[in-house]
mmCIF file of C-alpha atoms and ligand atoms in Angstrom:
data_model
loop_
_atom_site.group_PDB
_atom_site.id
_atom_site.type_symbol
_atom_site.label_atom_id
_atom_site.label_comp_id
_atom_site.label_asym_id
_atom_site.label_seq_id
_atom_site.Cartn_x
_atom_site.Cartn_y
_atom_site.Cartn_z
ATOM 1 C CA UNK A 1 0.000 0.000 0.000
ATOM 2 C CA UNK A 2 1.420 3.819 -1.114
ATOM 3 C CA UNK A 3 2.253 6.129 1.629
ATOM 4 C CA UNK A 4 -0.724 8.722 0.592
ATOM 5 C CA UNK A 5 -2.813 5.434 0.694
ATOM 6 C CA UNK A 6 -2.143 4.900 4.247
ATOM 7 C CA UNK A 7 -2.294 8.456 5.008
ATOM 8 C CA UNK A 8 -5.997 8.443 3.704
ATOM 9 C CA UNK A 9 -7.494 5.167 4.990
ATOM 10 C CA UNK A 10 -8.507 6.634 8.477
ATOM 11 C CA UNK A 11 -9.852 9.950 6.330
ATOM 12 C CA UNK A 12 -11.940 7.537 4.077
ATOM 13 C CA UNK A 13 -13.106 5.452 7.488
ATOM 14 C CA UNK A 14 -13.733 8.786 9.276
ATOM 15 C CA UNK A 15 -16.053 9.736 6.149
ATOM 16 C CA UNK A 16 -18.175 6.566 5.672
ATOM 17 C CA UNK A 17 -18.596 6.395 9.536
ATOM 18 C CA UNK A 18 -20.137 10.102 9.751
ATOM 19 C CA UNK A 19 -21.681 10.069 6.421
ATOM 20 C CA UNK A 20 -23.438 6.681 8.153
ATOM 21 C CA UNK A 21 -24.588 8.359 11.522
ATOM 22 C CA UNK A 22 -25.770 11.179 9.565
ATOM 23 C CA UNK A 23 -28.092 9.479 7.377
ATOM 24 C CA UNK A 24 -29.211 8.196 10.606
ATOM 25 C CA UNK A 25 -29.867 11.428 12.271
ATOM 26 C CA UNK A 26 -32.198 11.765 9.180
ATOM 27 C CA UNK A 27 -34.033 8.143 9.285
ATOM 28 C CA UNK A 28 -34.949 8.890 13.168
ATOM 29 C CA UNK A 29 -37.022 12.228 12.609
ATOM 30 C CA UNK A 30 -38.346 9.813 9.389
ATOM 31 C CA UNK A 31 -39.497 7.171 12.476
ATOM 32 C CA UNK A 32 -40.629 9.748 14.503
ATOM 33 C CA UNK A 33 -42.824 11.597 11.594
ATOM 34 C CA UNK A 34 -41.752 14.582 11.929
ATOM 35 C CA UNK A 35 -40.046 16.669 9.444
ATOM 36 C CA UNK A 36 -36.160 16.356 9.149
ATOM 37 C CA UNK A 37 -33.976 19.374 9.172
ATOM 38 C CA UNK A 38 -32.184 17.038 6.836
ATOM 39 C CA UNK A 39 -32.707 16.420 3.420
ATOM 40 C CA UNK A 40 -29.266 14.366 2.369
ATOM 41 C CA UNK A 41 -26.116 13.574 3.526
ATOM 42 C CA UNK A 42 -22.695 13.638 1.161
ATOM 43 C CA UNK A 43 -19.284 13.030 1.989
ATOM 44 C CA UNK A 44 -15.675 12.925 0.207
ATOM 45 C CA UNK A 45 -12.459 12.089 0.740
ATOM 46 C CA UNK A 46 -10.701 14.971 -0.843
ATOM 47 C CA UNK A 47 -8.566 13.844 -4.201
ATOM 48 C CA UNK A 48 -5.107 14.388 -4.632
ATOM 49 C CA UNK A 49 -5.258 16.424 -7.106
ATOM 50 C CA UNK A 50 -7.274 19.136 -4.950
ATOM 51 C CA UNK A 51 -4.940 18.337 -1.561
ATOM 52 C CA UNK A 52 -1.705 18.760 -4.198
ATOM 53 C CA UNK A 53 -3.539 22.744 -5.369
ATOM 54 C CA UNK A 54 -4.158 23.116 -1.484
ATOM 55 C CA UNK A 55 -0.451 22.638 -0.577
ATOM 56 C CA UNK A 56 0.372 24.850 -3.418
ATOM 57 C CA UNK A 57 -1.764 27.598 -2.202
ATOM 58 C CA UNK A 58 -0.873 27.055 1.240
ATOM 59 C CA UNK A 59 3.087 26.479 0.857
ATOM 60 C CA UNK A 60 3.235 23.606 2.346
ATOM 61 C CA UNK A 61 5.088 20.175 1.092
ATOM 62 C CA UNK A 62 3.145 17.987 -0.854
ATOM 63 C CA UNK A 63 3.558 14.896 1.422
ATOM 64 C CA UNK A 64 1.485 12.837 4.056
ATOM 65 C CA UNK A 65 2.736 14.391 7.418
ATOM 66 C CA UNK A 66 1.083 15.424 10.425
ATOM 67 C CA UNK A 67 1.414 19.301 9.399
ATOM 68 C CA UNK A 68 -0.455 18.478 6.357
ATOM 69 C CA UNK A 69 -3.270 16.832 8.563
ATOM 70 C CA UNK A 70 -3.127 19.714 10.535
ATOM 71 C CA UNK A 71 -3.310 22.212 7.943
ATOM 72 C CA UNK A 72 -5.863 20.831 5.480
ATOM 73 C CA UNK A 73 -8.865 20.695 8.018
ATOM 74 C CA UNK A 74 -11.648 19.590 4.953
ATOM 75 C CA UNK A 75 -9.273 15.927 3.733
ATOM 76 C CA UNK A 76 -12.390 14.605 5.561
ATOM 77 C CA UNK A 77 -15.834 16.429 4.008
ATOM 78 C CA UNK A 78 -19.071 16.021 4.490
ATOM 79 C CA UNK A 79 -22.176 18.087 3.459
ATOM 80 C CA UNK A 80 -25.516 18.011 5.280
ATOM 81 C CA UNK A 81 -28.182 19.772 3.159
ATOM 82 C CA UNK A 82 -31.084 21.245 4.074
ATOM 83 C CA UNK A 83 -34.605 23.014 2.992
ATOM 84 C CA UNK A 84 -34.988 25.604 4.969
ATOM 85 C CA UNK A 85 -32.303 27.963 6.378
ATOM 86 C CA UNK A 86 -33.697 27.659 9.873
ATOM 87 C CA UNK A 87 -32.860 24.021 9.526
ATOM 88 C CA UNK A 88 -29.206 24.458 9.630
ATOM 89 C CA UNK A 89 -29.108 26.083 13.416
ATOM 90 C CA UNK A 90 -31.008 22.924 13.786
ATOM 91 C CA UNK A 91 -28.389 20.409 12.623
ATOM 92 C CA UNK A 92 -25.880 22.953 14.353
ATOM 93 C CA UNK A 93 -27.430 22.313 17.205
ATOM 94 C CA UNK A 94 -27.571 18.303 16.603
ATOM 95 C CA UNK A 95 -24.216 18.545 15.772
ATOM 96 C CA UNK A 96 -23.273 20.504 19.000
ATOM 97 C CA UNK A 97 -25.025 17.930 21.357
ATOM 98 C CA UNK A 98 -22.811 14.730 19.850
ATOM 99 C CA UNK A 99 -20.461 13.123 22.340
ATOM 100 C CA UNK A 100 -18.843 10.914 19.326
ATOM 101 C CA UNK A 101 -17.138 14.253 17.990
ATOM 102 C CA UNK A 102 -15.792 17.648 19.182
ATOM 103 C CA UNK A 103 -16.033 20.733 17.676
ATOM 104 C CA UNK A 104 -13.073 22.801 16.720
ATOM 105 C CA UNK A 105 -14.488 25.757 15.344
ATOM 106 C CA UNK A 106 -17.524 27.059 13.667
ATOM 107 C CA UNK A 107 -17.804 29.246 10.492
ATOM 108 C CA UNK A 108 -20.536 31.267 9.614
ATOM 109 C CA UNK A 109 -20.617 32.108 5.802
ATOM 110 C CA UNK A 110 -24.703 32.539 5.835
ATOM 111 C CA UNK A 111 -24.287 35.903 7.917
ATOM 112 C CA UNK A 112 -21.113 36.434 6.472
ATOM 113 C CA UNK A 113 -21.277 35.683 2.890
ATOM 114 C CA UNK A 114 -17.941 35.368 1.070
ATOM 115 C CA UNK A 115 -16.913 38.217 -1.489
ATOM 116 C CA UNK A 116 -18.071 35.501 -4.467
ATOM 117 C CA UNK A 117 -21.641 35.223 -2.911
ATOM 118 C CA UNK A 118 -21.077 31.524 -1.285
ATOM 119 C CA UNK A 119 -23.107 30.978 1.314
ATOM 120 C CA UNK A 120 -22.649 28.026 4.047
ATOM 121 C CA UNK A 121 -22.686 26.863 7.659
ATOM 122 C CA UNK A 122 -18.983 24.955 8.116
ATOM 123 C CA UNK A 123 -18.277 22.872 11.564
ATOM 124 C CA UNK A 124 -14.917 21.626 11.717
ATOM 125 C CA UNK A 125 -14.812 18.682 13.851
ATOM 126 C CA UNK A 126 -12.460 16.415 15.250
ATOM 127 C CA UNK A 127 -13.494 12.913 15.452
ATOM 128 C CA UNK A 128 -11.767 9.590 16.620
ATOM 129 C CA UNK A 129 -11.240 6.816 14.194
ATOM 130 C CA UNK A 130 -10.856 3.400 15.867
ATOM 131 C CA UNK A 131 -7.837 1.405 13.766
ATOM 132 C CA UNK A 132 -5.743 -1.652 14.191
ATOM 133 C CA UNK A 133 -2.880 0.524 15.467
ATOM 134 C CA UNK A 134 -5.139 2.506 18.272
ATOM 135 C CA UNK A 135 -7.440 5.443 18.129
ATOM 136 C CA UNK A 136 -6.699 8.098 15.678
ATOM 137 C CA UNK A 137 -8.159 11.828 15.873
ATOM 138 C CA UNK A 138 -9.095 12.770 12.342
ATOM 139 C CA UNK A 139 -10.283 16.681 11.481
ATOM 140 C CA UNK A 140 -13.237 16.638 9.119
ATOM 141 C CA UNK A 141 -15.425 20.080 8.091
ATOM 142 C CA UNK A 142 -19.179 19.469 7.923
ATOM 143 C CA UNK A 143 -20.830 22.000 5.308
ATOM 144 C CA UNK A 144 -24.216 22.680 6.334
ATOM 145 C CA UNK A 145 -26.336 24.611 3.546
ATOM 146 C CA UNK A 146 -29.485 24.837 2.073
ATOM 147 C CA UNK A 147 -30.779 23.185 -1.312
ATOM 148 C CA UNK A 148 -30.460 26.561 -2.521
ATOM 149 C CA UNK A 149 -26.748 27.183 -1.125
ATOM 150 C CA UNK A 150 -25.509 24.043 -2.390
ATOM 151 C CA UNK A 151 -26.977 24.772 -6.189
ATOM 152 C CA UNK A 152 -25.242 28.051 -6.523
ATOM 153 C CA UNK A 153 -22.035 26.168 -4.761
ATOM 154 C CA UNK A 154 -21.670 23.343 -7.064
ATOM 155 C CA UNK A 155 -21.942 25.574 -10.248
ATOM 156 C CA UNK A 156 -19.384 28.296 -9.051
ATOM 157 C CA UNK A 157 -17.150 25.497 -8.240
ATOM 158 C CA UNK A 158 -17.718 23.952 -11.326
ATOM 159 C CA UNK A 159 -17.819 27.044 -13.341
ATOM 160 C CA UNK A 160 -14.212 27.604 -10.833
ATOM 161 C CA UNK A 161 -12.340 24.661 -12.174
ATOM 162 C CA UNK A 162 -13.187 25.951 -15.706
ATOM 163 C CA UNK A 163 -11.857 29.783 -14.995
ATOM 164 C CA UNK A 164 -9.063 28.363 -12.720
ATOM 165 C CA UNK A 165 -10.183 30.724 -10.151
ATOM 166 C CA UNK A 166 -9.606 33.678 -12.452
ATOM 167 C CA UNK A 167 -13.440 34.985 -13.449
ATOM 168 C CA UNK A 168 -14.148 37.502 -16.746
ATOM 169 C CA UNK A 169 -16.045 39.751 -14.949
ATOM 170 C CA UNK A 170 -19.008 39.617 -16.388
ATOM 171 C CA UNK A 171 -19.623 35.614 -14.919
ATOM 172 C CA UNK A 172 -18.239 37.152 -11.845
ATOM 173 C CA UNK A 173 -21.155 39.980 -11.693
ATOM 174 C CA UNK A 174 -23.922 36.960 -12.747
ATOM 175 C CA UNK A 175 -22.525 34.657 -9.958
ATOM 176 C CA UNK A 176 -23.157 37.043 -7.714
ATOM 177 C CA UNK A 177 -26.795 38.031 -9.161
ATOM 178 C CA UNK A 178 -27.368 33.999 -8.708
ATOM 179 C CA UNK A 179 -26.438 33.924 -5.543
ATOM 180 C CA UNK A 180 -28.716 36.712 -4.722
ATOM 181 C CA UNK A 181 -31.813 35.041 -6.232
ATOM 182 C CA UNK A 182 -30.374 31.647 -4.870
ATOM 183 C CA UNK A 183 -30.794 34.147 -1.274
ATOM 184 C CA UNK A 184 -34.293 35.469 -2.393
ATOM 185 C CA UNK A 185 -35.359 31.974 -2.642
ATOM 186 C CA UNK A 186 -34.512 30.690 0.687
ATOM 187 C CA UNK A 187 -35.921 33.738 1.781
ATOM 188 C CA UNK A 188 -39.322 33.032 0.212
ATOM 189 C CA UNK A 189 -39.618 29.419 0.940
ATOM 190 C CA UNK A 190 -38.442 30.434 4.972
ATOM 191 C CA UNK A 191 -42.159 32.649 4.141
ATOM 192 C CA UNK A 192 -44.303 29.513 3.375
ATOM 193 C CA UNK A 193 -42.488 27.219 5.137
ATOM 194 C CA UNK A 194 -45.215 25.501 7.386
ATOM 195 C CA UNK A 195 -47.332 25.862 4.547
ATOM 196 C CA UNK A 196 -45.130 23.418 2.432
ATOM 197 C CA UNK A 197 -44.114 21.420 5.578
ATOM 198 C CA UNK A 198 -48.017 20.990 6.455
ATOM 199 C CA UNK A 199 -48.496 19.511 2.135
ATOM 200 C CA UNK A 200 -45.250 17.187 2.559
ATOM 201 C CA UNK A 201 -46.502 15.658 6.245
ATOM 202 C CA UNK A 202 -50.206 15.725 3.545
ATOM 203 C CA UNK A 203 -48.323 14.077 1.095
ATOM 204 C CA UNK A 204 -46.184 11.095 3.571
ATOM 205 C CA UNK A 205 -49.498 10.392 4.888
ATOM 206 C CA UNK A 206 -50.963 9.448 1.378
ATOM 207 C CA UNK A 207 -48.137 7.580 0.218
ATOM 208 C CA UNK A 208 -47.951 5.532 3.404
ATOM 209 C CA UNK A 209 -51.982 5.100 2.553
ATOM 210 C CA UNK A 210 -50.776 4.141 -0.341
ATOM 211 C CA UNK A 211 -48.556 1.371 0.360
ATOM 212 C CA UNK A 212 -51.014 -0.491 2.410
ATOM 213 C CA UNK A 213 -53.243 -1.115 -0.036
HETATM 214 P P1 LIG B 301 -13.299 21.541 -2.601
HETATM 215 O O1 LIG B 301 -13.040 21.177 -4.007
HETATM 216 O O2 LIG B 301 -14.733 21.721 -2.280
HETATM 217 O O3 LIG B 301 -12.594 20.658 -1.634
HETATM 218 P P2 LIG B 301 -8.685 27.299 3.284
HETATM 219 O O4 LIG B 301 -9.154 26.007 3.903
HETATM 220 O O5 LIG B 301 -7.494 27.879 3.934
HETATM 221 O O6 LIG B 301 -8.615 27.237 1.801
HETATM 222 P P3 LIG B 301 -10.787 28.698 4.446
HETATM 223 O O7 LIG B 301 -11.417 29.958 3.977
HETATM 224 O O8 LIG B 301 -10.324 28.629 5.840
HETATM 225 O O9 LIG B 301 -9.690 28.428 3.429
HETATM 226 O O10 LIG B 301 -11.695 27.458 4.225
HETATM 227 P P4 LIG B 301 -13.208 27.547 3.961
HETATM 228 O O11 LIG B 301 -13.468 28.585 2.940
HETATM 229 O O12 LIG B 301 -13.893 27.601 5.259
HETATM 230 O O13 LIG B 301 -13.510 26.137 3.339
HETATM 231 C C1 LIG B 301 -13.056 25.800 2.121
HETATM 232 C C2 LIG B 301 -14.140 25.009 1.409
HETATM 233 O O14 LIG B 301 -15.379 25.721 1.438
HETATM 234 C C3 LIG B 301 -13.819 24.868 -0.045
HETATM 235 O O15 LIG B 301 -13.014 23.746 -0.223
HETATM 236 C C4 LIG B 301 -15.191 24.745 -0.686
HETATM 237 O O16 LIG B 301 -15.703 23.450 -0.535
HETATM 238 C C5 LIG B 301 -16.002 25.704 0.151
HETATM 239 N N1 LIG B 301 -15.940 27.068 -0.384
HETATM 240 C C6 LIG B 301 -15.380 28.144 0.208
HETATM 241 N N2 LIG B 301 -15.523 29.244 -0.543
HETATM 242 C C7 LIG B 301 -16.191 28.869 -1.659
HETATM 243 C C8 LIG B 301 -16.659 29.572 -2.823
HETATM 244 O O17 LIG B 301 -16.475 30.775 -2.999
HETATM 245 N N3 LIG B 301 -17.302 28.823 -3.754
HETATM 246 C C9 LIG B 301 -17.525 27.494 -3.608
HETATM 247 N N4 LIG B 301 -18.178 26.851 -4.578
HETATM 248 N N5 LIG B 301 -17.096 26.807 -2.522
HETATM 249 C C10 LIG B 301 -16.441 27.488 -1.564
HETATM 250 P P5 LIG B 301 -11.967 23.733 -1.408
HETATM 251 O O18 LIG B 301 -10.793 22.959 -0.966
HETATM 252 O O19 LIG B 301 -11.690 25.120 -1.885
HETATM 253 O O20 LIG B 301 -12.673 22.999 -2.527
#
């Protein structure tokens, strides 16, 4: 097995395990019927490629050490979406009240938008990985962001790898119009929220109906 293999295993076990107890978190409000501040769970173990650009940006050697664990806090990632942007104090809170993991620190990019007009909740965590050699602590961020938040996310970045980072300005000025509806939007379904929560509970109920028949 390669170094960076070994190096990664307790990042990819760390990732699985959460990505696991999160979907969890979301089958128990499922049990109890009531509505989950979760709507899906993702997780990644960050590719080389991306923890090769961070050590670039960073200027620090390319090479499994501990000062690379300690400076790359998202090798471990997971994302916890949500509907509503009330939802993610929710799963804050969830997160907050876990004895299996501690939190680090906290940043808030929903009250604090970046300059490109991201938007997210980020938890960085440290959790302990059981292996055959002993326990291992392993740093993981936890994205927390709406439906909405993750959209306008996953076409920047995408739209990021194409530009290299480097914008015309004229996608830079629309990003940032999209990220303002993307905004509006949470803001409007926040508005009918128990309206829409009262058709899905509606809309369970017939499906289960449904099923028995
Ligand atoms: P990838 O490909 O998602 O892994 P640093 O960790 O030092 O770079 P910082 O500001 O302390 O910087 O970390 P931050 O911003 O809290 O977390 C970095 C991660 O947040 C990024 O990881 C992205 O996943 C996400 N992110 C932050 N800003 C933006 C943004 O403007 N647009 C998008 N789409 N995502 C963002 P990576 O490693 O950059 O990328």
């Amino acid at each position: 097995m390669g170094q960076w293999d070994r190096f990664l295993a307790p990042y990819k076990q760390a990732v699985d395990e959460l990505k696991i107890k999160f979907k969890g978190m979301r089958g128990q409000f499922e049990t109890e019927n009531t509505n989950s501040p979760i709507e899906f769970v993702t997780g990644r173990v960050k590719p080389l490629a991306s923890i090769y650009d961070k050590t670039l940006e960073k200027g620090i050697a390319f090479e499994p050490s501990e000062k690379l664990a300690h400076e790359l806090q998202d090798i471990a990632g997971l994302r916890m979406m949500c509907q509503f942007v009330s939802d993610i104090e929710t799963v804050v809170g969830l997160l907050r009240q876990r004895n299996d993991l501690r939190i680090v620190e906290e940043k808030d990019y929903i009250s604090q938008e970046k300059q490109s007009g991201y938007r997210s909740y980020h938890v960085i965590v440290e959790y302990p990985v059981q292996t055959i050699n002993g326990e291992q602590l392993i740093l993981a961020e936890i994205q927390i962001r709406t439906l909405a938040m993750n959209f306008w996310a996953s076409i920047e970045h995408s739209l990021n790898y194409k530009y290299k980072g480097i914008f015309p300005e004229e996608i830079k000025l629309r990003l940032q119009r999209a990220a303002e509806a993307a905004f509006q939007l949470d803001e409007e379904m926040s508005k009918i929220r128990d309206e829409i929560q009262e058709a899905q509970a509606y809309f369970s109920e017939y499906k289960e109906s449904q099923n028995t028949h």
